[in-house]
Tab-separated table of C-alpha atoms and ligand atoms in Angstrom:
chain	number	residue	atom	x	y	z
A	9	MET	CA	11.771	-30.908	18.576
A	10	ALA	CA	14.594	-33.464	18.145
A	11	ARG	CA	16.385	-32.086	21.215
A	12	GLY	CA	13.147	-32.312	23.171
A	13	GLU	CA	13.659	-28.819	24.630
A	14	ASP	CA	10.500	-27.238	23.343
A	15	ARG	CA	8.541	-29.864	21.467
A	16	PHE	CA	6.626	-27.666	19.105
A	17	GLY	CA	7.833	-24.130	19.731
A	18	SER	CA	5.639	-21.342	21.024
A	19	ASP	CA	4.902	-19.484	17.785
A	20	TYR	CA	1.779	-19.895	15.675
A	21	LEU	CA	3.233	-22.753	13.612
A	22	GLY	CA	4.180	-24.479	16.877
A	23	LEU	CA	0.572	-24.216	18.099
A	24	LEU	CA	-0.710	-25.718	14.851
A	25	VAL	CA	1.750	-28.647	14.953
A	26	GLU	CA	0.893	-29.193	18.614
A	27	ALA	CA	-2.820	-29.308	17.748
A	28	GLN	CA	-2.030	-31.879	15.051
A	29	HIS	CA	-0.454	-34.083	17.762
A	30	ASP	CA	-3.176	-33.519	20.375
A	31	ASP	CA	-3.952	-36.694	22.369
A	32	ASN	CA	-7.632	-35.762	22.429
A	33	ASP	CA	-9.319	-37.081	19.237
A	34	ASN	CA	-11.911	-34.280	19.327
A	35	GLN	CA	-9.319	-31.510	19.386
A	36	ARG	CA	-6.709	-32.970	17.023
A	37	ILE	CA	-6.464	-31.315	13.596
A	38	SER	CA	-5.319	-32.964	10.362
A	39	ALA	CA	-2.063	-32.278	8.505
A	40	ASP	CA	-4.191	-30.843	5.663
A	41	LYS	CA	-5.730	-28.354	8.120
A	42	VAL	CA	-2.220	-27.291	9.251
A	43	VAL	CA	-1.223	-26.713	5.610
A	44	ASP	CA	-4.496	-24.859	4.870
A	45	ASP	CA	-3.961	-22.529	7.839
A	46	CYS	CA	-0.349	-21.847	6.838
A	47	LYS	CA	-1.467	-20.941	3.307
A	48	MET	CA	-4.289	-18.767	4.672
A	49	PHE	CA	-1.984	-16.788	6.985
A	50	TYR	CA	0.707	-16.527	4.356
A	51	MET	CA	-1.719	-15.178	1.744
A	52	SER	CA	-3.621	-12.829	4.075
A	53	GLY	CA	-0.608	-11.672	6.053
A	54	GLN	CA	2.214	-11.478	3.522
A	55	GLU	CA	0.841	-9.410	0.629
A	56	THR	CA	-1.075	-7.004	2.875
A	57	THR	CA	1.828	-6.110	5.167
A	58	THR	CA	4.369	-6.045	2.315
A	59	THR	CA	2.164	-3.622	0.362
A	60	LEU	CA	1.643	-1.429	3.421
A	61	LEU	CA	5.361	-1.322	4.264
A	62	SER	CA	6.360	-0.617	0.644
A	63	TRP	CA	3.966	2.344	0.325
A	64	THR	CA	4.956	3.657	3.759
A	65	VAL	CA	8.650	3.650	2.823
A	66	PHE	CA	7.785	5.289	-0.508
A	67	LEU	CA	5.739	8.035	1.204
A	68	LEU	CA	8.512	8.663	3.746
A	69	ALA	CA	11.046	8.941	0.896
A	70	VAL	CA	8.870	11.547	-0.831
A	71	HIS	CA	7.856	13.476	2.304
A	72	THR	CA	11.222	13.897	3.992
A	73	ASP	CA	9.779	16.304	6.619
A	74	TRP	CA	7.641	13.416	7.953
A	75	GLN	CA	10.622	11.093	7.693
A	76	ALA	CA	12.507	13.468	10.031
A	77	GLU	CA	9.503	13.584	12.424
A	78	ALA	CA	9.276	9.792	12.508
A	79	ARG	CA	13.026	9.428	13.089
A	80	LYS	CA	12.896	12.011	15.903
A	81	GLU	CA	10.055	10.130	17.600
A	82	VAL	CA	11.836	6.756	17.377
A	83	ILE	CA	15.064	8.211	18.807
A	84	GLN	CA	13.118	9.989	21.596
A	85	LEU	CA	11.412	6.759	22.617
A	86	PHE	CA	14.169	4.179	22.110
A	87	GLY	CA	17.434	6.123	22.047
A	88	LYS	CA	20.071	3.615	20.947
A	89	GLU	CA	17.973	0.630	22.043
A	90	THR	CA	16.602	-1.772	19.413
A	91	PRO	CA	12.862	-0.974	19.031
A	92	HIS	CA	10.664	-3.559	20.792
A	93	SER	CA	6.978	-4.382	20.332
A	94	ASP	CA	5.792	-2.750	23.619
A	95	GLY	CA	7.393	0.544	22.625
A	96	ILE	CA	6.314	0.397	18.980
A	97	ALA	CA	2.687	0.692	20.140
A	98	LYS	CA	3.577	4.094	21.659
A	99	LEU	CA	4.837	5.591	18.374
A	100	LYS	CA	2.094	8.158	17.718
A	101	THR	CA	3.577	9.888	14.655
A	102	MET	CA	4.537	6.548	13.109
A	103	SER	CA	0.976	5.250	13.669
A	104	MET	CA	-0.413	8.342	11.932
A	105	ILE	CA	1.948	7.777	8.992
A	106	ILE	CA	0.912	4.123	8.708
A	107	ASN	CA	-2.785	5.039	8.881
A	108	GLU	CA	-2.331	7.675	6.174
A	109	SER	CA	-0.496	5.145	4.020
A	110	LEU	CA	-3.395	2.669	4.507
A	111	ARG	CA	-5.856	5.423	3.554
A	112	LEU	CA	-3.985	6.483	0.411
A	113	TYR	CA	-2.863	3.043	-0.778
A	114	PRO	CA	-5.014	0.381	0.904
A	115	PRO	CA	-3.663	-3.179	0.458
A	116	LEU	CA	-7.270	-4.373	0.150
A	117	VAL	CA	-9.756	-2.221	-1.744
A	118	SER	CA	-12.917	-4.262	-1.488
A	119	ILE	CA	-14.729	-6.827	0.593
A	120	ILE	CA	-17.503	-9.076	-0.683
A	121	ARG	CA	-20.522	-10.347	1.210
A	122	LYS	CA	-23.426	-12.504	0.037
A	123	VAL	CA	-26.884	-11.435	1.201
A	124	GLU	CA	-28.584	-14.550	2.588
A	125	ARG	CA	-32.029	-13.132	3.376
A	126	GLU	CA	-33.795	-9.855	2.589
A	127	VAL	CA	-32.301	-7.116	4.699
A	128	ARG	CA	-32.668	-3.335	5.042
A	129	LEU	CA	-29.511	-1.265	4.713
A	130	GLY	CA	-30.335	2.411	5.252
A	131	LYS	CA	-32.756	3.332	2.465
A	132	LEU	CA	-32.036	0.142	0.526
A	133	THR	CA	-33.787	-3.199	0.723
A	134	LEU	CA	-31.368	-5.902	-0.341
A	135	PRO	CA	-32.821	-9.125	-1.814
A	136	PRO	CA	-31.442	-12.585	-0.979
A	137	ASN	CA	-28.614	-14.064	-3.095
A	138	LEU	CA	-27.164	-10.660	-3.896
A	139	ASP	CA	-23.377	-10.334	-4.036
A	140	LEU	CA	-22.459	-7.106	-2.292
A	141	VAL	CA	-19.090	-5.560	-3.204
A	142	MET	CA	-17.955	-2.788	-0.859
A	143	LEU	CA	-15.233	-0.613	-2.348
A	144	HIS	CA	-12.760	1.643	-0.578
A	145	SER	CA	-12.962	5.102	-2.114
A	146	LEU	CA	-10.492	7.952	-1.723
B	275	HEM	C1	-1.930	-4.103	6.606
B	275	HEM	C2	-2.210	-5.362	6.822
B	275	HEM	C3	-3.565	-5.994	6.678
B	275	HEM	C4	-4.708	-5.519	6.100
B	275	HEM	C5	-4.949	-4.165	5.403
B	275	HEM	C6	-5.718	-6.549	6.258
B	275	HEM	C7	-7.032	-6.444	5.830
B	275	HEM	C8	-8.007	-7.378	6.044
B	275	HEM	C9	-9.406	-7.218	5.701
B	275	HEM	C10	-10.029	-5.969	5.046
B	275	HEM	C11	-10.035	-8.344	6.047
B	275	HEM	C12	-11.532	-8.636	5.930
B	275	HEM	C13	-11.817	-9.335	4.639
B	275	HEM	C14	-13.287	-9.674	4.557
B	275	HEM	O1	-13.968	-9.670	5.594
B	275	HEM	O2	-13.768	-9.945	3.448
B	275	HEM	C15	-9.052	-9.255	6.607
B	275	HEM	C16	-9.310	-10.524	7.081
B	275	HEM	C17	-8.356	-11.388	7.532
B	275	HEM	N1	-7.026	-11.128	7.718
B	275	HEM	FE1	-6.112	-9.373	7.358
B	275	HEM	N2	-5.167	-7.619	6.906
B	275	HEM	C18	-3.856	-7.337	7.177
B	275	HEM	C19	-2.929	-8.153	7.810
B	275	HEM	C20	-3.159	-9.449	8.161
B	275	HEM	C21	-2.164	-10.342	8.760
B	275	HEM	C22	-0.729	-9.934	9.085
B	275	HEM	C23	-2.779	-11.547	8.931
B	275	HEM	C24	-2.250	-12.839	9.488
B	275	HEM	C25	-1.031	-13.043	9.886
B	275	HEM	C26	-4.142	-11.419	8.475
B	275	HEM	C27	-5.073	-12.418	8.484
B	275	HEM	C28	-6.402	-12.261	8.183
B	275	HEM	C29	-7.385	-13.328	8.304
B	275	HEM	C30	-7.136	-14.758	8.815
B	275	HEM	C31	-8.617	-12.779	7.889
B	275	HEM	C32	-9.971	-13.465	7.849
B	275	HEM	C33	-10.666	-13.218	9.157
B	275	HEM	C34	-12.031	-13.873	9.179
B	275	HEM	O3	-12.948	-13.375	8.514
B	275	HEM	O4	-12.167	-14.875	9.871
B	275	HEM	N3	-4.333	-10.129	8.024
B	275	HEM	N4	-7.831	-8.630	6.603
């Protein structure tokens, strides 16, 4: 920013800081909002992905046959190149491994919703003001 090359940067934090300096009063966001959003993304993004990656590495260490399959796929697709995001989306075996890791050891095991008005859910009739906890089961 000091060099004036790229005032705010093009990543998510840059977009937030840019919005905080928006000339349009209606679109400008407060510094508190920037901090809130940073905390929100840190909390929702950090623990979830760290947990997923930790379990995936653990599972690959235990199941060395799948480790070999994953390595083979990465080498087939990238050779000696550093993996890049476009190519990562094409890793079919790796995606299966990640999905299995999410199934076995989900970073989030429940979501909570409040029922605002009476609603039918299959055979159930849910009354208003009910806290609904949906659990992931194995
Ligand atoms: C393996 C990784 C992740 C898992 C398993 C995961 C899981 C979830 C789940 C289940 C919800 C819905 C919660 C609910 O509706 O009560 C959610 C919401 C959300 N997640 Fe993630 N998440 C992951 C990664 C991330 C990352 C990397 C970010 C941000 C950088 C993120 C940001 C959010 C946000 C902002 C919401 C709230 C969305 C909304 O309702 O407006 N998550 N996530």
